[in-house]
Amino acid sequence: MAQILKGAPVAAALSDDLIKRAEKLRASGVVPTLAILRVGERPDDISYETGAIKRCEKIGIQVKRFLFPASCDRETLLNAISEINADDSIHGCLMFRPLPNKEDEAAACAMLSPEKDVDCMTSGSLSSVFTGKGAGYPPCTAQACIELLDYYGIELSGKRAVVIGRSLVIGKPVSMMLQARNATVTMCHTKTVDMPAVCRDSELVIAAAGKAGVVDVRFASPGQVIVDVGINIGEDGKLCGDVKFDDIEAIVSGITPVPAGVGAVTTAVLAKHIVEAAEKTLT
């Protein structure tokens, strides 16, 4: 049976460290602060916001919310971004996407200061992920994958890794982050020929396809570690990942569950980015 790579202990370990660092910041007169910018009332946004606020409160991070109706105009949105950029007491900004208007979203991402971009919304942050230089932070979910693998002692250097999905939110950034750790990475997507065979030949699979159950036993081989980033609603109406967990668990050596896997680590990574941003103000 595979080792179940649960996210809760990873998040707890990160939080314990961040509590100490946040206390040290406060003792130095710096209160680590997150700005949450939400347009509209999408249930998934509100759910993540609630979890992020709870995590921040536990660690000692202050949260300022900028909430607007779905009908919010561009000028109001950009004024909020400008206010966040100018406020030295705010160290990071989380803006929920997608916004109702794609053009407004592009303008907001372009305006946000990379130094305060704690979830890789700006081109400056993406550049730092791809080049290893500059301001900004990787996407929280992509880094959550790396944090989880590190916690469970899964070596990345020299390993053959496959990333399923090529989005700028997960696939491409996590591919670059794995390469930075000296893994040999293959990216798979909808046009990949014989994807199951490509995955079977790997030692690590990160599934970020966004399609329920797309990764089945054909993709798995003994000794593999599979990280499931997918969040989907299955035919039974329950939350599930991209991986057919029950079928694959008996084959591989390690696998993350959905829920309670990578998603449980994401808000802790968000908090880590805020604390790191606050620490930079001291130097």
Short mmCIF file of C-alpha atoms in Angstrom, two decimals:
data_model
loop_
_atom_site.label_atom_id
_atom_site.label_comp_id
_atom_site.label_asym_id
_atom_site.label_seq_id
_atom_site.Cartn_x
_atom_site.Cartn_y
_atom_site.Cartn_z
CA MET A 1 0.00 0.00 0.00
CA ALA A 2 1.15 3.51 -0.77
CA GLN A 3 2.14 6.07 1.81
CA ILE A 4 -0.68 8.60 1.97
CA LEU A 5 0.94 12.02 1.70
CA LYS A 6 -1.51 14.11 3.70
CA GLY A 7 -1.25 17.88 3.71
CA ALA A 8 -2.25 18.61 7.30
CA PRO A 9 1.10 17.73 8.94
CA VAL A 10 2.94 19.73 6.27
CA ALA A 11 0.77 22.77 6.92
CA ALA A 12 1.19 22.35 10.68
CA ALA A 13 4.98 22.25 10.42
CA LEU A 14 5.01 25.34 8.21
CA SER A 15 2.64 27.15 10.56
CA ASP A 16 4.72 26.37 13.66
CA ASP A 17 7.76 27.94 12.03
CA LEU A 18 5.80 30.94 10.75
CA ILE A 19 4.28 31.67 14.16
CA LYS A 20 7.80 32.13 15.55
CA ARG A 21 8.86 34.31 12.63
CA ALA A 22 5.72 36.44 12.87
CA GLU A 23 6.33 36.96 16.60
CA LYS A 24 9.86 38.11 15.84
CA LEU A 25 8.55 40.54 13.22
CA ARG A 26 6.02 42.00 15.63
CA ALA A 27 8.73 42.41 18.24
CA SER A 28 10.60 44.46 15.64
CA GLY A 29 7.57 46.65 15.04
CA VAL A 30 6.42 45.00 11.81
CA VAL A 31 2.97 43.43 11.64
CA PRO A 32 2.87 41.03 8.67
CA THR A 33 -0.22 41.98 6.68
CA LEU A 34 -2.15 40.48 3.77
CA ALA A 35 -4.56 42.37 1.53
CA ILE A 36 -7.35 40.22 0.12
CA LEU A 37 -8.98 41.66 -2.99
CA ARG A 38 -12.21 39.96 -4.07
CA VAL A 39 -14.61 41.03 -6.82
CA GLY A 40 -17.98 39.27 -6.64
CA GLU A 41 -19.07 36.42 -4.40
CA ARG A 42 -17.99 33.18 -6.03
CA PRO A 43 -18.45 30.38 -3.45
CA ASP A 44 -15.00 28.91 -4.13
CA ASP A 45 -13.37 32.32 -3.61
CA ILE A 46 -15.21 32.85 -0.34
CA SER A 47 -14.30 29.36 0.85
CA TYR A 48 -10.60 29.93 0.16
CA GLU A 49 -10.77 33.40 1.71
CA THR A 50 -12.24 31.95 4.91
CA GLY A 51 -9.47 29.35 5.12
CA ALA A 52 -6.76 31.91 4.39
CA ILE A 53 -8.04 34.27 7.10
CA LYS A 54 -8.12 31.46 9.67
CA ARG A 55 -4.57 30.46 8.78
CA CYS A 56 -3.35 34.06 8.98
CA GLU A 57 -5.03 34.64 12.34
CA LYS A 58 -3.40 31.51 13.73
CA ILE A 59 0.04 32.61 12.61
CA GLY A 60 -0.28 36.26 13.59
CA ILE A 61 -0.81 37.84 10.18
CA GLN A 62 -3.20 40.76 9.88
CA VAL A 63 -5.71 40.72 7.01
CA LYS A 64 -7.22 43.72 5.25
CA ARG A 65 -10.07 42.96 2.86
CA PHE A 66 -10.95 44.91 -0.26
CA LEU A 67 -14.35 43.58 -1.33
CA PHE A 68 -16.27 44.75 -4.38
CA PRO A 69 -19.44 43.66 -6.19
CA ALA A 70 -19.19 41.81 -9.50
CA SER A 71 -20.27 45.03 -11.21
CA CYS A 72 -17.16 46.84 -9.94
CA ASP A 73 -15.72 49.12 -12.61
CA ARG A 74 -12.07 49.14 -13.67
CA GLU A 75 -11.26 52.51 -12.10
CA THR A 76 -12.41 51.33 -8.67
CA LEU A 77 -10.41 48.11 -9.00
CA LEU A 78 -7.22 49.85 -10.11
CA ASN A 79 -7.59 52.45 -7.36
CA ALA A 80 -7.63 49.60 -4.85
CA ILE A 81 -4.48 48.09 -6.38
CA SER A 82 -2.81 51.51 -6.26
CA GLU A 83 -3.76 51.87 -2.59
CA ILE A 84 -2.33 48.43 -1.80
CA ASN A 85 0.91 49.23 -3.65
CA ALA A 86 1.33 52.51 -1.76
CA ASP A 87 0.56 51.14 1.70
CA ASP A 88 3.85 50.11 3.30
CA SER A 89 1.97 48.28 6.06
CA ILE A 90 0.63 45.77 3.50
CA HIS A 91 3.22 43.15 2.58
CA GLY A 92 1.26 40.93 0.22
CA CYS A 93 -1.88 40.91 -1.91
CA LEU A 94 -4.11 37.99 -2.86
CA MET A 95 -6.52 38.84 -5.67
CA PHE A 96 -9.08 36.21 -6.53
CA ARG A 97 -9.26 35.23 -10.16
CA PRO A 98 -10.80 35.00 -12.65
CA LEU A 99 -12.36 38.44 -12.45
CA PRO A 100 -15.70 39.02 -14.19
CA ASN A 101 -13.91 41.12 -16.83
CA LYS A 102 -10.72 39.62 -18.31
CA GLU A 103 -9.45 43.01 -19.44
CA ASP A 104 -9.84 44.38 -15.90
CA GLU A 105 -7.95 41.36 -14.58
CA ALA A 106 -5.06 41.92 -16.99
CA ALA A 107 -4.88 45.60 -16.02
CA ALA A 108 -4.95 44.79 -12.29
CA CYS A 109 -2.21 42.14 -12.62
CA ALA A 110 -0.09 44.56 -14.61
CA MET A 111 -0.45 47.25 -11.94
CA LEU A 112 0.21 45.15 -8.83
CA SER A 113 3.74 45.51 -7.47
CA PRO A 114 5.64 42.20 -7.85
CA GLU A 115 7.04 42.68 -4.35
CA LYS A 116 3.49 42.33 -3.01
CA ASP A 117 2.43 39.60 -5.41
CA VAL A 118 2.31 36.60 -3.08
CA ASP A 119 0.49 34.26 -5.51
CA CYS A 120 2.27 34.86 -8.85
CA MET A 121 -0.33 37.05 -10.53
CA THR A 122 2.11 39.40 -12.27
CA SER A 123 4.53 38.94 -15.14
CA GLY A 124 7.32 40.00 -12.78
CA SER A 125 6.57 37.09 -10.46
CA LEU A 126 6.38 34.64 -13.35
CA SER A 127 9.72 35.94 -14.55
CA SER A 128 11.26 35.26 -11.14
CA VAL A 129 9.95 31.66 -11.24
CA PHE A 130 11.42 31.08 -14.69
CA THR A 131 14.73 32.91 -14.18
CA GLY A 132 15.30 32.51 -10.45
CA LYS A 133 15.85 36.26 -10.20
CA GLY A 134 13.72 39.25 -9.29
CA ALA A 135 10.83 39.99 -6.96
CA GLY A 136 7.62 38.08 -6.51
CA TYR A 137 6.69 34.58 -5.44
CA PRO A 138 5.67 31.34 -7.15
CA PRO A 139 2.01 30.29 -7.18
CA CYS A 140 1.01 29.05 -3.74
CA THR A 141 -0.34 25.73 -5.03
CA ALA A 142 2.77 25.05 -7.10
CA GLN A 143 5.01 25.70 -4.10
CA ALA A 144 2.69 23.61 -1.92
CA CYS A 145 3.61 20.61 -4.10
CA ILE A 146 7.30 21.20 -3.42
CA GLU A 147 6.78 21.80 0.31
CA LEU A 148 4.83 18.54 0.56
CA LEU A 149 7.49 16.52 -1.24
CA ASP A 150 10.21 18.05 0.94
CA TYR A 151 8.29 17.30 4.15
CA TYR A 152 8.00 13.62 3.28
CA GLY A 153 11.66 13.40 2.32
CA ILE A 154 11.10 12.70 -1.36
CA GLU A 155 14.32 13.46 -3.22
CA LEU A 156 13.93 15.47 -6.41
CA SER A 157 17.47 15.77 -7.74
CA GLY A 158 18.00 13.48 -10.71
CA LYS A 159 14.46 12.12 -10.63
CA ARG A 160 12.36 11.67 -13.75
CA ALA A 161 9.25 13.79 -13.23
CA VAL A 162 6.14 14.26 -15.35
CA VAL A 163 3.86 17.27 -14.99
CA ILE A 164 0.40 16.83 -16.51
CA GLY A 165 -0.93 20.25 -17.50
CA ARG A 166 0.76 23.37 -18.84
CA SER A 167 -1.13 26.25 -17.25
CA LEU A 168 0.65 29.30 -15.81
CA VAL A 169 -1.09 28.60 -12.50
CA ILE A 170 0.37 25.13 -11.85
CA GLY A 171 1.89 23.22 -14.75
CA LYS A 172 4.55 25.55 -16.10
CA PRO A 173 5.63 27.06 -12.74
CA VAL A 174 5.90 23.72 -10.94
CA SER A 175 7.87 22.34 -13.90
CA MET A 176 10.40 25.16 -13.51
CA MET A 177 10.52 24.67 -9.74
CA LEU A 178 11.24 20.95 -10.18
CA GLN A 179 13.99 21.74 -12.68
CA ALA A 180 15.47 24.21 -10.22
CA ARG A 181 15.76 21.23 -7.86
CA ASN A 182 17.55 19.24 -10.60
CA ALA A 183 14.69 16.96 -11.58
CA THR A 184 14.40 15.95 -15.23
CA VAL A 185 10.95 17.14 -16.24
CA THR A 186 8.58 16.12 -19.02
CA MET A 187 5.40 18.13 -19.51
CA CYS A 188 2.29 16.35 -20.78
CA HIS A 189 -0.86 17.94 -22.20
CA THR A 190 -3.85 17.22 -24.41
CA LYS A 191 -1.65 16.71 -27.48
CA THR A 192 0.82 14.33 -25.82
CA VAL A 193 1.08 10.99 -27.64
CA ASP A 194 0.59 7.97 -25.35
CA MET A 195 0.56 9.94 -22.13
CA PRO A 196 0.10 6.82 -19.94
CA ALA A 197 3.38 5.37 -21.23
CA VAL A 198 5.22 8.65 -20.59
CA CYS A 199 3.93 8.73 -17.02
CA ARG A 200 4.65 5.06 -16.33
CA ASP A 201 8.31 5.70 -17.12
CA SER A 202 8.57 8.46 -14.50
CA GLU A 203 9.35 8.40 -10.80
CA LEU A 204 7.19 11.40 -9.93
CA VAL A 205 3.89 12.52 -11.45
CA ILE A 206 2.24 15.85 -10.66
CA ALA A 207 -1.29 15.77 -12.03
CA ALA A 208 -2.73 19.21 -12.78
CA ALA A 209 -4.99 18.42 -15.71
CA GLY A 210 -8.21 19.74 -14.19
CA LYS A 211 -10.21 16.68 -15.22
CA ALA A 212 -11.64 14.18 -12.76
CA GLY A 213 -10.08 10.72 -12.86
CA VAL A 214 -8.00 11.29 -15.98
CA VAL A 215 -5.00 9.56 -14.35
CA ASP A 216 -5.79 5.86 -13.98
CA VAL A 217 -3.86 2.61 -13.54
CA ARG A 218 -2.39 2.91 -17.05
CA PHE A 219 -0.32 5.87 -15.80
CA ALA A 220 1.07 4.18 -12.69
CA SER A 221 4.10 2.02 -11.95
CA PRO A 222 5.59 0.59 -8.75
CA GLY A 223 7.76 2.98 -6.74
CA GLN A 224 6.18 6.13 -8.16
CA VAL A 225 5.05 9.15 -6.16
CA ILE A 226 1.91 10.86 -7.44
CA VAL A 227 0.89 14.36 -6.40
CA ASP A 228 -2.72 15.16 -7.30
CA VAL A 229 -3.38 18.89 -7.65
CA GLY A 230 -6.81 18.48 -9.24
CA ILE A 231 -9.95 19.79 -7.55
CA ASN A 232 -13.04 18.47 -9.31
CA ILE A 233 -16.58 17.38 -8.60
CA GLY A 234 -17.06 13.73 -9.50
CA GLU A 235 -20.13 12.04 -10.95
CA ASP A 236 -21.21 11.22 -7.40
CA GLY A 237 -21.18 14.92 -6.50
CA LYS A 238 -18.16 14.54 -4.21
CA LEU A 239 -14.83 16.36 -4.34
CA CYS A 240 -12.17 14.43 -6.20
CA GLY A 241 -8.84 14.91 -7.91
CA ASP A 242 -7.39 14.17 -11.34
CA VAL A 243 -6.22 10.76 -10.12
CA LYS A 244 -8.29 7.62 -9.58
CA PHE A 245 -6.98 7.26 -6.05
CA ASP A 246 -8.57 3.90 -5.14
CA ASP A 247 -7.23 2.21 -8.27
CA ILE A 248 -3.70 3.57 -8.07
CA GLU A 249 -2.99 3.52 -4.32
CA ALA A 250 -2.11 -0.18 -4.38
CA ILE A 251 0.50 0.32 -7.11
CA VAL A 252 2.54 3.41 -6.22
CA SER A 253 4.77 4.12 -3.23
CA GLY A 254 3.26 7.50 -2.33
CA ILE A 255 0.13 9.46 -3.28
CA THR A 256 -1.68 12.59 -2.11
CA PRO A 257 -5.41 12.37 -1.34
CA VAL A 258 -8.09 14.80 -2.54
CA PRO A 259 -9.28 16.44 -0.41
CA ALA A 260 -6.72 16.75 2.43
CA GLY A 261 -3.64 16.73 0.22
CA VAL A 262 -1.98 19.62 -1.59
CA GLY A 263 -4.94 21.94 -0.95
CA ALA A 264 -4.36 21.72 2.79
CA VAL A 265 -0.86 23.16 2.34
CA THR A 266 -1.75 26.06 0.06
CA THR A 267 -2.89 28.60 2.67
CA ALA A 268 0.20 27.83 4.77
CA VAL A 269 2.36 28.66 1.73
CA LEU A 270 0.41 31.87 1.24
CA ALA A 271 1.20 32.77 4.86
CA LYS A 272 4.85 31.90 4.28
CA HIS A 273 5.05 34.31 1.37
CA ILE A 274 3.53 37.11 3.45
CA VAL A 275 5.98 36.54 6.31
CA GLU A 276 8.89 36.46 3.86
CA ALA A 277 7.70 39.70 2.29
CA ALA A 278 7.46 41.32 5.71
CA GLU A 279 10.93 40.09 6.66
CA LYS A 280 12.35 41.78 3.57
CA THR A 281 11.23 45.14 4.93
CA LEU A 282 13.68 44.71 7.81
CA THR A 283 16.64 44.37 5.44
#
